[in-house]
Amino acid sequence: MLALLPLILQAATPVIVTSAAPEQVAVTVYRDPERAADVPLDLGWLGGRALVTETRTIDLPAGPAQIRFEGVADGIVPVSAIVTGLPGGTVETNRDARLLSPAGLVDGSLGRIVHLRRTDPVTGKVKEEDARIVAGPAGGIVLKTVDGILALGCSGLSETPTYDGVPQGLSARPTLSIVTTSPQAVRATIRLSYLADEFDWQADYIARVGEDGRTLDLFAWATLANGNATSFRDAETMAVAGKPEAVEPPRAQDAPDPAVSLQCWPAGRTHEIPEWMPVPPPPLPPPPTAPPAPAFDGDIIVTAQRRQEKLQDVPIAVLVAAQENLGDLKLYRIPEPVTVAANSQKQVAFLTKRGVPFQTIHALLVQPAPADEEPTPQDADILLRLHNREKDGLGLPMPSGRVAVMAPRGDRDLSVGEGRLPDTAVGQEVNLPVAKSAQVQGLLIAEGRGVWRYEVSNANPYPVTVEAVIGFPQDQLRGALRRMERRNGLPLWQVTVPANGRQALSFRTKDKD
Amino acid sequence: MIRHATGALLMLAPAVAPVAATAQTAQGDLSVTIYNGGRSLVSDTRSTVLTAGRQKVEFPDVSAQIEPATVTLAGEGIGIVEQNFDFDLLTPAKLMEKAVGQTVTIVRSNPATGAETRETAKVLAANGGVVLQIGNRIEVLRDDGLPVRVIFDKVPENLRARPTLSVTVESRTAGTRPLSLSYLTGGLGWNADYVALYDRSAGRIDMQGWITLTNNTGTTFTNADTLLVAGQTSAARNQTRTIARPGTQTAPRERLGDFYLYPLPQRTTIANAQTKQVSFLDVSGAPARTAYQYRSGSLNGSDAFGSATTILKFSTARDAGLGDALPAGTVRVYMRDQRGAAQFVGENSIGHTPMGSDLSVATGSAFDIKVRAVAASREKVSDTKARTTMRYTLTNASPEPVTVDLIQSGLGWIATEVRILSESLPSERPSVNEARWAVPVPANGEAEVVAVFETRG
């Protein structure tokens, strides 16, 4: 779509060429670096960005011309705009925030003649007279007519100014324009690229535990969101994982207030002699609407602890985004053009892997209870451990995101936990805490001064692998603890607890100095 | 090959009168000097008709953020008596306030017939409501809610639609002559924006620099001769942490004292609420490289792998560099994807950078290069001494070998002394607070550094 409206205004001013829309557009979405992996996207407040690259065709006259770009994203960071492909180069780039609005019309017509239209409320007769705008729009509007000076909207009559035309320089939206000088009239294909706010994306993983209980089927969505009022039709769409540095952009020039508030002189009346007026209380919130009665379909849900929902098998994706390296970042490219619609989100698969082996670990942290509290048993964290290696069935960069873990039960899937994955490079070990287990608990008992016994119980009918980190200060460790394998600098007790059984570790620590 | 465009700004156009944002302005021959801090010097030469003797000369369309104390007015054969800056905005409320004690015309409309009747009224007061005297009656304006138009004879003096400077001058002779007015104003500033296209395999960057002007003075400066001054004219701190080593070369540009000047080659209109960009730098093929850095802040370490920071290194030197001084601004770095399209890979701000400087611009976190710093053990040696073993694990999932600058900081407390007793790779100590290792990490591989620190005190 292309509309060319060359308008010759005055001999001295450049010709205005309007480029209504791009023919081709590419959108690369960057994640909000401040948003944690488990915080969902909020379409009303997107903190990421996008690089928008548009290809436009324009007919340029010889000589100076001003090209106005319409249909750019409203979240544009104007200082990031780059235009290439102009035969005459760019003389200057401007972004004007003076908007066509009631206040803009008054401001742009200041000192000029407008028409003041009054309508008689009884007869409906319309009277018009010429008036010059003397002041406004801030603080009200003052007009001059043949009668004298008067204020608009203070008489109680229905009156409004009408204008002969739109003052120059006012536009419907903040407008990006460039000034160029072409050596001859030419049809040019140019490329406009800019960064825009109000975009975001995230990865969402679905890990489905296989029938064997030892492998996962892994599926990931890239969820792209556009909070702009601009749609990008058939766009080459990409998402970038990793954390590019971002500078708080200088705020785009705020448009002057577009609304006029017609203020008058003080208008108190005799019967309005102010008394102390109690502030009326805010209206009561409407009573909470009762949740609709669930349609009874024969299933009685006894507990809300665990969501039970039917899910299909891991979806089969036809369109899968391809990954490539972009410097030290990862770029995901959707292989065919898609439309990134205004104020909407879109999901495309970017990862499917079947049969990824994993381990389930029950993790515990051994720490003495505060002196004034009874020692209480601690629930174990259930960790899923994967190795992001090709030989372990994976070996792909994994952008940060939420992971929903599903396990089959007969013909339905159950949610068995939810975790968050950080940006994970190839070769890294992934330890994903997905839930707490009350079946596996640890209890630390002080048997004497510096004499401890740690007991792990397993109420499951199968053995579990337990990793307990001894979280005592380094300088209190002694004896056997010092010779133990370490994790992150702390002694690690690894043990397999038999089905419906217990295991215990006795150790001593040094007293604090 | 390095191609340079220095000296004059890169503008290829003949004289172009820019699109005037507002058709009419009282401004004359304008020249504007814009400083980085958002404070600018405006000088405005207006052709003014003067009579002989004392008179008031008005200058509408000055900046609404003018600093009146900085105004100077000069012209042939004039002396200044006094000057006023009137920013008492003309509004309906002000109009009525100034009409107290004066007569106005009121026009009543009959709500049934629409017939109008005119009366003369004296405004007695405008406190909360307007009290009028009409003949011998006293009444409150529109107390009955019926329509009444109030017509004033004139606009009171000193009430303006736009901020206006007025100067009372004494002129020796009558006639038209140019008066030059100059003042400082806030709300008009500039910084630089850079577009760096980085080709990592060739080790080169192409860099374009843009001057970005912003105007929120409330006033449009029409057809102004514009000069930009780079540097801090106030004592505010220049942000220099991107400069690894400041340069000592002088850029081939016009200077004023310690400041570089960037004149725009043609007049331009700086509209209110406008962001304007013009090119000032275009260099291609300057050498650049990528470096990685990871900083461990304390000897407590962390159990999680963190990404190393990607740093783009380049120089502003005459040889093997951009060959220019860089005014403060934002550098946006782009790289080409597999299809050759430029993609954004990060941005950072730079301070005023002299020519000849080495720059290190952090562009983001490296997805594939991770570091973990763990305090593997800690023992007390005596009451005042402790030993900490730090184990640093560096992983590289990329197919290229890399070198990571591993920095352990937090070593230099005021009352403590930290020594490195042993280390698996020799370190350097750039400052008392930091130890630095240049750790080679093989492609798709791992490296480990172990160091034992002794803390005393």
GROMACS .gro file of N, CA and C in nm, chain A residues 12 14 28 30 49 51 64 79 82 88 91-98 107 110 112 118 120 122 134-135 139 147-151 154-157 168 181 236 238 243-245 247 253 263 265-270 324 326-328 330 333 397-398 423-426 428 474 486 488-489, chain B residues 12-13 16-17 19-21 24 90-92 96 111-112 114 118 128 130 141-143 145 147-152 161-162 193 200 212 214-215 268 273-278 292 303 310 332 335 337-339 342-345 347-348 363-365 367-368 370 372 374-377 397:
model
  411
   12ALA      N    1   0.939   2.855  -0.162
   12ALA     CA    2   1.054   2.850  -0.073
   12ALA      C    3   1.058   2.724   0.012
   14PRO      N    4   1.018   2.315   0.112
   14PRO     CA    5   1.034   2.188   0.044
   14PRO      C    6   0.899   2.126   0.012
   28THR      N    7   1.185  -0.715   1.497
   28THR     CA    8   1.265  -0.798   1.587
   28THR      C    9   1.232  -0.755   1.730
   30TYR      N   10   1.259  -0.759   2.141
   30TYR     CA   11   1.354  -0.778   2.251
   30TYR      C   12   1.277  -0.785   2.381
   49ARG      N   13   1.121  -0.401   2.377
   49ARG     CA   14   1.132  -0.313   2.262
   49ARG      C   15   1.128  -0.394   2.135
   51LEU      N   16   1.295  -0.368   1.716
   51LEU     CA   17   1.357  -0.297   1.605
   51LEU      C   18   1.266  -0.319   1.485
   64PRO      N   19   1.463   2.013  -0.286
   64PRO     CA   20   1.434   1.981  -0.146
   64PRO      C   21   1.294   1.922  -0.128
   79VAL      N   22   1.489   0.919   1.832
   79VAL     CA   23   1.633   0.939   1.807
   79VAL      C   24   1.698   0.816   1.744
   82ILE      N   25   1.665   0.561   1.151
   82ILE     CA   26   1.769   0.566   1.049
   82ILE      C   27   1.700   0.549   0.914
   88GLY      N   28   1.972   1.165  -0.216
   88GLY     CA   29   2.030   1.291  -0.170
   88GLY      C   30   2.070   1.291  -0.025
   91VAL      N   31   1.912   1.547   0.515
   91VAL     CA   32   1.955   1.679   0.564
   91VAL      C   33   1.923   1.689   0.712
   92GLU      N   34   1.799   1.660   0.747
   92GLU     CA   35   1.764   1.653   0.888
   92GLU      C   36   1.644   1.564   0.907
   93THR      N   37   1.633   1.511   1.029
   93THR     CA   38   1.522   1.426   1.067
   93THR      C   39   1.446   1.499   1.177
   94ASN      N   40   1.316   1.504   1.166
   94ASN     CA   41   1.237   1.572   1.269
   94ASN      C   42   1.125   1.483   1.317
   95ARG      N   43   1.094   1.498   1.444
   95ARG     CA   44   0.971   1.439   1.494
   95ARG      C   45   0.892   1.550   1.561
   96ASP      N   46   0.774   1.575   1.506
   96ASP     CA   47   0.691   1.684   1.557
   96ASP      C   48   0.578   1.628   1.638
   97ALA      N   49   0.561   1.686   1.756
   97ALA     CA   50   0.457   1.638   1.846
   97ALA      C   51   0.344   1.739   1.859
   98ARG      N   52   0.337   1.838   1.767
   98ARG     CA   53   0.224   1.930   1.774
   98ARG      C   54   0.106   1.864   1.705
  107ASP      N   55  -0.414   2.725   1.933
  107ASP     CA   56  -0.274   2.769   1.936
  107ASP      C   57  -0.226   2.809   1.797
  110LEU      N   58  -0.377   3.150   1.670
  110LEU     CA   59  -0.361   3.267   1.755
  110LEU      C   60  -0.331   3.390   1.669
  112ARG      N   61  -0.524   3.512   1.450
  112ARG     CA   62  -0.590   3.509   1.320
  112ARG      C   63  -0.742   3.518   1.337
  118ARG      N   64  -2.285   3.125   1.697
  118ARG     CA   65  -2.374   3.117   1.813
  118ARG      C   66  -2.507   3.060   1.765
  120ASP      N   67  -2.900   3.010   1.870
  120ASP     CA   68  -3.005   3.051   1.963
  120ASP      C   69  -3.076   2.926   2.014
  122VAL      N   70  -3.353   2.890   2.155
  122VAL     CA   71  -3.499   2.889   2.140
  122VAL      C   72  -3.537   2.870   1.995
  134VAL      N   73  -0.731   3.627   2.054
  134VAL     CA   74  -0.634   3.716   2.118
  134VAL      C   75  -0.544   3.636   2.213
  135ALA      N   76  -0.602   3.540   2.282
  135ALA     CA   77  -0.521   3.460   2.374
  135ALA      C   78  -0.583   3.322   2.387
  139GLY      N   79  -0.552   2.850   3.003
  139GLY     CA   80  -0.629   2.937   3.093
  139GLY      C   81  -0.757   2.992   3.035
  147ASP      N   82  -1.760   4.406   1.850
  147ASP     CA   83  -1.815   4.462   1.974
  147ASP      C   84  -1.705   4.500   2.072
  148GLY      N   85  -1.603   4.419   2.079
  148GLY     CA   86  -1.498   4.439   2.179
  148GLY      C   87  -1.437   4.307   2.217
  149ILE      N   88  -1.381   4.303   2.337
  149ILE     CA   89  -1.310   4.184   2.383
  149ILE      C   90  -1.407   4.096   2.459
  150LEU      N   91  -1.406   3.967   2.435
  150LEU     CA   92  -1.490   3.877   2.514
  150LEU      C   93  -1.423   3.741   2.531
  151ALA      N   94  -1.476   3.668   2.628
  151ALA     CA   95  -1.418   3.538   2.658
  151ALA      C   96  -1.509   3.430   2.604
  154CYS      N   97  -1.817   3.186   2.825
  154CYS     CA   98  -1.847   3.239   2.957
  154CYS      C   99  -1.986   3.301   2.964
  155SER      N  100  -2.053   3.312   2.851
  155SER     CA  101  -2.178   3.387   2.850
  155SER      C  102  -2.299   3.299   2.878
  156GLY      N  103  -2.282   3.167   2.870
  156GLY     CA  104  -2.397   3.080   2.886
  156GLY      C  105  -2.467   3.055   2.755
  157LEU      N  106  -2.420   3.120   2.649
  157LEU     CA  107  -2.476   3.094   2.517
  157LEU      C  108  -2.400   2.979   2.454
  168GLN      N  109  -0.079   2.514   0.975
  168GLN     CA  110   0.035   2.436   0.927
  168GLN      C  111   0.110   2.372   1.043
  181THR      N  112   1.737   1.631  -0.020
  181THR     CA  113   1.745   1.706  -0.146
  181THR      C  114   1.790   1.609  -0.254
  236GLU      N  115   0.829  -0.996   0.856
  236GLU     CA  116   0.934  -1.091   0.887
  236GLU      C  117   0.959  -1.071   1.037
  238MET      N  118   1.104  -1.168   1.423
  238MET     CA  119   1.213  -1.231   1.495
  238MET      C  120   1.203  -1.194   1.642
  243LYS      N  121   2.047  -1.046   2.692
  243LYS     CA  122   2.019  -0.916   2.752
  243LYS      C  123   2.102  -0.807   2.687
  244PRO      N  124   2.050  -0.741   2.583
  244PRO     CA  125   2.122  -0.624   2.531
  244PRO      C  126   2.112  -0.510   2.633
  245GLU      N  127   2.218  -0.434   2.643
  245GLU     CA  128   2.219  -0.318   2.733
  245GLU      C  129   2.117  -0.217   2.681
  247VAL      N  130   1.964   0.188   2.739
  247VAL     CA  131   1.975   0.320   2.803
  247VAL      C  132   1.835   0.375   2.809
  253GLN      N  133   0.943   1.404   2.297
  253GLN     CA  134   0.881   1.531   2.333
  253GLN      C  135   0.732   1.508   2.355
  263GLN      N  136  -1.175   2.808   3.074
  263GLN     CA  137  -1.187   2.867   3.207
  263GLN      C  138  -1.240   3.009   3.193
  265TRP      N  139  -1.396   3.367   3.430
  265TRP     CA  140  -1.378   3.439   3.554
  265TRP      C  141  -1.454   3.368   3.664
  266PRO      N  142  -1.429   3.407   3.792
  266PRO     CA  143  -1.503   3.340   3.900
  266PRO      C  144  -1.653   3.353   3.877
  267ALA      N  145  -1.725   3.247   3.895
  267ALA     CA  146  -1.867   3.246   3.860
  267ALA      C  147  -1.954   3.203   3.975
  268GLY      N  148  -1.913   3.237   4.096
  268GLY     CA  149  -1.995   3.204   4.212
  268GLY      C  150  -2.126   3.280   4.208
  269ARG      N  151  -2.232   3.216   4.257
  269ARG     CA  152  -2.364   3.280   4.256
  269ARG      C  153  -2.417   3.282   4.399
  270THR      N  154  -2.519   3.371   4.421
  270THR     CA  155  -2.566   3.399   4.556
  270THR      C  156  -2.608   3.271   4.628
  324GLU      N  157   1.944  -1.859   1.526
  324GLU     CA  158   2.077  -1.829   1.476
  324GLU      C  159   2.147  -1.740   1.578
  326LEU      N  160   2.343  -1.408   1.692
  326LEU     CA  161   2.355  -1.266   1.655
  326LEU      C  162   2.453  -1.207   1.755
  327GLY      N  163   2.578  -1.199   1.716
  327GLY     CA  164   2.679  -1.156   1.813
  327GLY      C  165   2.674  -1.248   1.932
  328ASP      N  166   2.659  -1.192   2.050
  328ASP     CA  167   2.650  -1.273   2.170
  328ASP      C  168   2.506  -1.295   2.212
  330LYS      N  169   2.099  -1.447   2.089
  330LYS     CA  170   2.038  -1.553   2.008
  330LYS      C  171   1.917  -1.495   1.938
  333ARG      N  172   1.401  -1.673   1.433
  333ARG     CA  173   1.338  -1.617   1.315
  333ARG      C  174   1.216  -1.703   1.280
  397PRO      N  175   2.035  -2.362   2.292
  397PRO     CA  176   2.022  -2.247   2.382
  397PRO      C  177   1.876  -2.233   2.426
  398MET      N  178   1.854  -2.210   2.554
  398MET     CA  179   1.716  -2.200   2.602
  398MET      C  180   1.697  -2.064   2.669
  423ASP      N  181   1.822  -1.795   3.143
  423ASP     CA  182   1.889  -1.812   3.012
  423ASP      C  183   1.991  -1.924   3.027
  424THR      N  184   1.977  -2.029   2.946
  424THR     CA  185   2.060  -2.147   2.963
  424THR      C  186   2.135  -2.176   2.835
  425ALA      N  187   2.268  -2.172   2.843
  425ALA     CA  188   2.350  -2.197   2.726
  425ALA      C  189   2.369  -2.347   2.709
  426VAL      N  190   2.415  -2.387   2.591
  426VAL     CA  191   2.445  -2.527   2.566
  426VAL      C  192   2.556  -2.571   2.661
  428GLN      N  193   2.517  -2.630   2.984
  428GLN     CA  194   2.485  -2.603   3.124
  428GLN      C  195   2.393  -2.709   3.180
  474GLN      N  196   3.117  -2.193   5.716
  474GLN     CA  197   3.237  -2.268   5.676
  474GLN      C  198   3.330  -2.300   5.794
  486ARG      N  199   3.156  -3.110   4.766
  486ARG     CA  200   3.099  -2.977   4.789
  486ARG      C  201   3.004  -2.939   4.675
  488ASN      N  202   2.867  -2.566   4.552
  488ASN     CA  203   2.874  -2.421   4.574
  488ASN      C  204   2.948  -2.390   4.703
  489GLY      N  205   3.052  -2.468   4.732
  489GLY     CA  206   3.134  -2.440   4.848
  489GLY      C  207   3.083  -2.502   4.977
  525LEU      N  208   2.429   1.759   0.236
  525LEU     CA  209   2.451   1.761   0.093
  525LEU      C  210   2.361   1.862   0.023
  526ALA      N  211   2.286   1.935   0.102
  526ALA     CA  212   2.183   2.015   0.038
  526ALA      C  213   2.229   2.157   0.013
  529VAL      N  214   1.812   2.543   0.170
  529VAL     CA  215   1.674   2.502   0.170
  529VAL      C  216   1.607   2.577   0.282
  530ALA      N  217   1.501   2.646   0.251
  530ALA     CA  218   1.426   2.708   0.360
  530ALA      C  219   1.341   2.599   0.421
  532VAL      N  220   1.051   2.401   0.634
  532VAL     CA  221   0.908   2.424   0.646
  532VAL      C  222   0.883   2.505   0.773
  533ALA      N  223   0.819   2.617   0.760
  533ALA     CA  224   0.791   2.698   0.878
  533ALA      C  225   0.678   2.634   0.955
  534ALA      N  226   0.699   2.615   1.086
  534ALA     CA  227   0.597   2.548   1.166
  534ALA      C  228   0.482   2.643   1.192
  537GLN      N  229   0.365   3.283   1.103
  537GLN     CA  230   0.400   3.419   1.141
  537GLN      C  231   0.481   3.419   1.270
  603LEU      N  232  -0.280   3.632   2.926
  603LEU     CA  233  -0.415   3.685   2.907
  603LEU      C  234  -0.514   3.569   2.914
  604THR      N  235  -0.599   3.569   3.017
  604THR     CA  236  -0.703   3.467   3.030
  604THR      C  237  -0.833   3.538   3.066
  605PRO      N  238  -0.946   3.473   3.050
  605PRO     CA  239  -1.073   3.536   3.089
  605PRO      C  240  -1.071   3.583   3.235
  609MET      N  241  -1.112   3.978   3.365
  609MET     CA  242  -1.214   4.028   3.457
  609MET      C  243  -1.149   4.094   3.578
  624PRO      N  244  -3.428   3.432   2.727
  624PRO     CA  245  -3.431   3.288   2.697
  624PRO      C  246  -3.554   3.245   2.620
  625ALA      N  247  -3.659   3.325   2.623
  625ALA     CA  248  -3.779   3.284   2.550
  625ALA      C  249  -3.775   3.333   2.406
  627GLY      N  250  -3.494   3.515   2.264
  627GLY     CA  251  -3.361   3.533   2.206
  627GLY      C  252  -3.327   3.679   2.185
  631ARG      N  253  -2.884   4.547   2.581
  631ARG     CA  254  -2.750   4.590   2.618
  631ARG      C  255  -2.756   4.684   2.737
  641GLY      N  256  -1.456   3.527   4.386
  641GLY     CA  257  -1.547   3.412   4.390
  641GLY      C  258  -1.656   3.426   4.285
  643VAL      N  259  -1.858   3.754   4.021
  643VAL     CA  260  -1.838   3.890   3.972
  643VAL      C  261  -1.955   3.976   4.018
  654LEU      N  262  -2.306   3.874   3.850
  654LEU     CA  263  -2.312   3.835   3.709
  654LEU      C  264  -2.365   3.692   3.693
  655ARG      N  265  -2.465   3.679   3.613
  655ARG     CA  266  -2.527   3.551   3.578
  655ARG      C  267  -2.573   3.475   3.701
  656ASP      N  268  -2.625   3.552   3.799
  656ASP     CA  269  -2.671   3.490   3.923
  656ASP      C  270  -2.793   3.403   3.897
  658GLY      N  271  -2.838   3.242   3.624
  658GLY     CA  272  -2.803   3.135   3.531
  658GLY      C  273  -2.841   3.164   3.388
  660PRO      N  274  -2.820   3.349   3.015
  660PRO     CA  275  -2.704   3.389   2.936
  660PRO      C  276  -2.679   3.541   2.940
  661VAL      N  277  -2.556   3.577   2.969
  661VAL     CA  278  -2.513   3.716   2.963
  661VAL      C  279  -2.375   3.720   2.900
  662ARG      N  280  -2.360   3.799   2.794
  662ARG     CA  281  -2.229   3.817   2.736
  662ARG      C  282  -2.163   3.939   2.799
  663VAL      N  283  -2.037   3.930   2.830
  663VAL     CA  284  -1.965   4.045   2.884
  663VAL      C  285  -1.866   4.090   2.776
  664ILE      N  286  -1.871   4.217   2.743
  664ILE     CA  287  -1.781   4.269   2.639
  664ILE      C  288  -1.691   4.374   2.700
  665PHE      N  289  -1.563   4.354   2.683
  665PHE     CA  290  -1.463   4.447   2.735
  665PHE      C  291  -1.418   4.539   2.623
  674ALA      N  292  -0.077   3.716   2.521
  674ALA     CA  293  -0.109   3.581   2.474
  674ALA      C  294   0.016   3.496   2.474
  675ARG      N  295   0.132   3.560   2.456
  675ARG     CA  296   0.260   3.492   2.450
  675ARG      C  297   0.356   3.569   2.539
  706ASP      N  298   2.365   1.105   1.906
  706ASP     CA  299   2.321   0.966   1.892
  706ASP      C  300   2.408   0.902   1.786
  713ARG      N  301   3.178  -0.832   1.320
  713ARG     CA  302   3.271  -0.897   1.412
  713ARG      C  303   3.378  -0.977   1.339
  725THR      N  304   2.121   1.543   1.804
  725THR     CA  305   1.978   1.542   1.833
  725THR      C  306   1.943   1.665   1.915
  727THR      N  307   1.654   1.899   2.099
  727THR     CA  308   1.518   1.892   2.153
  727THR      C  309   1.477   2.030   2.198
  728ASN      N  310   1.355   2.067   2.164
  728ASN     CA  311   1.304   2.200   2.199
  728ASN      C  312   1.177   2.184   2.279
  781THR      N  313   1.791   2.657   1.009
  781THR     CA  314   1.687   2.557   1.032
  781THR      C  315   1.584   2.613   1.129
  786ALA      N  316   0.826   2.148   2.074
  786ALA     CA  317   0.792   2.006   2.089
  786ALA      C  318   0.849   1.922   1.975
  787GLN      N  319   0.967   1.960   1.928
  787GLN     CA  320   1.026   1.888   1.816
  787GLN      C  321   1.159   1.824   1.858
  788THR      N  322   1.185   1.707   1.801
  788THR     CA  323   1.317   1.645   1.813
  788THR      C  324   1.377   1.648   1.673
  789LYS      N  325   1.493   1.706   1.661
  789LYS     CA  326   1.552   1.723   1.527
  789LYS      C  327   1.689   1.658   1.525
  790GLN      N  328   1.719   1.586   1.417
  790GLN     CA  329   1.851   1.523   1.405
  790GLN      C  330   1.921   1.564   1.277
  791VAL      N  331   2.049   1.597   1.291
  791VAL     CA  332   2.132   1.622   1.172
  791VAL      C  333   2.261   1.544   1.188
  805TYR      N  334   3.517  -0.967   2.665
  805TYR     CA  335   3.421  -1.015   2.764
  805TYR      C  336   3.474  -0.984   2.903
  816ASP      N  337   2.617  -1.900   4.391
  816ASP     CA  338   2.608  -2.037   4.343
  816ASP      C  339   2.553  -2.048   4.203
  823THR      N  340   2.932  -0.841   2.736
  823THR     CA  341   2.995  -0.821   2.605
  823THR      C  342   3.035  -0.674   2.594
  845ARG      N  343   2.426   0.318   1.973
  845ARG     CA  344   2.343   0.200   1.946
  845ARG      C  345   2.421   0.108   1.852
  848MET      N  346   2.436  -0.537   1.445
  848MET     CA  347   2.515  -0.638   1.374
  848MET      C  348   2.425  -0.700   1.269
  850ASP      N  349   2.244  -0.998   1.073
  850ASP     CA  350   2.202  -1.136   1.097
  850ASP      C  351   2.241  -1.221   0.975
  851GLN      N  352   2.200  -1.349   0.976
  851GLN     CA  353   2.245  -1.439   0.869
  851GLN      C  354   2.193  -1.397   0.732
  852ARG      N  355   2.083  -1.321   0.731
  852ARG     CA  356   2.032  -1.275   0.601
  852ARG      C  357   2.086  -1.138   0.564
  855ALA      N  358   2.050  -0.561   0.933
  855ALA     CA  359   2.109  -0.507   1.056
  855ALA      C  360   2.013  -0.527   1.171
  856GLN      N  361   2.062  -0.585   1.279
  856GLN     CA  362   1.980  -0.607   1.398
  856GLN      C  363   2.045  -0.535   1.515
  857PHE      N  364   1.962  -0.485   1.602
  857PHE     CA  365   2.007  -0.412   1.719
  857PHE      C  366   2.062  -0.512   1.822
  858VAL      N  367   2.182  -0.485   1.876
  858VAL     CA  368   2.237  -0.577   1.977
  858VAL      C  369   2.266  -0.508   2.110
  860GLU      N  370   2.282  -0.099   2.347
  860GLU     CA  371   2.317   0.043   2.343
  860GLU      C  372   2.373   0.083   2.477
  861ASN      N  373   2.449   0.189   2.476
  861ASN     CA  374   2.499   0.241   2.602
  861ASN      C  375   2.530   0.389   2.583
  876THR      N  376   2.767  -0.372   2.571
  876THR     CA  377   2.646  -0.377   2.488
  876THR      C  378   2.544  -0.476   2.540
  877GLY      N  379   2.584  -0.564   2.633
  877GLY     CA  380   2.484  -0.658   2.683
  877GLY      C  381   2.549  -0.778   2.747
  878SER      N  382   2.469  -0.880   2.775
  878SER     CA  383   2.520  -1.003   2.836
  878SER      C  384   2.540  -1.107   2.728
  880PHE      N  385   2.510  -1.459   2.593
  880PHE     CA  386   2.425  -1.574   2.622
  880PHE      C  387   2.510  -1.698   2.648
  881ASP      N  388   2.616  -1.715   2.570
  881ASP     CA  389   2.691  -1.840   2.571
  881ASP      C  390   2.810  -1.841   2.665
  883LYS      N  391   2.946  -1.792   3.037
  883LYS     CA  392   2.895  -1.781   3.174
  883LYS      C  393   3.010  -1.803   3.271
  885ARG      N  394   3.091  -1.865   3.704
  885ARG     CA  395   3.044  -1.883   3.840
  885ARG      C  396   3.163  -1.866   3.933
  887VAL      N  397   3.271  -1.919   4.321
  887VAL     CA  398   3.224  -1.987   4.441
  887VAL      C  399   3.333  -1.976   4.547
  888ALA      N  400   3.292  -1.946   4.670
  888ALA     CA  401   3.387  -1.952   4.782
  888ALA      C  402   3.394  -2.098   4.823
  889ALA      N  403   3.502  -2.168   4.780
  889ALA     CA  404   3.508  -2.313   4.800
  889ALA      C  405   3.537  -2.348   4.945
  890SER      N  406   3.619  -2.269   5.012
  890SER     CA  407   3.641  -2.295   5.154
  890SER      C  408   3.689  -2.169   5.222
  910ALA      N  409   2.992  -2.168   2.542
  910ALA     CA  410   2.913  -2.254   2.454
  910ALA      C  411   2.922  -2.209   2.309
   0.00000   0.00000   0.00000
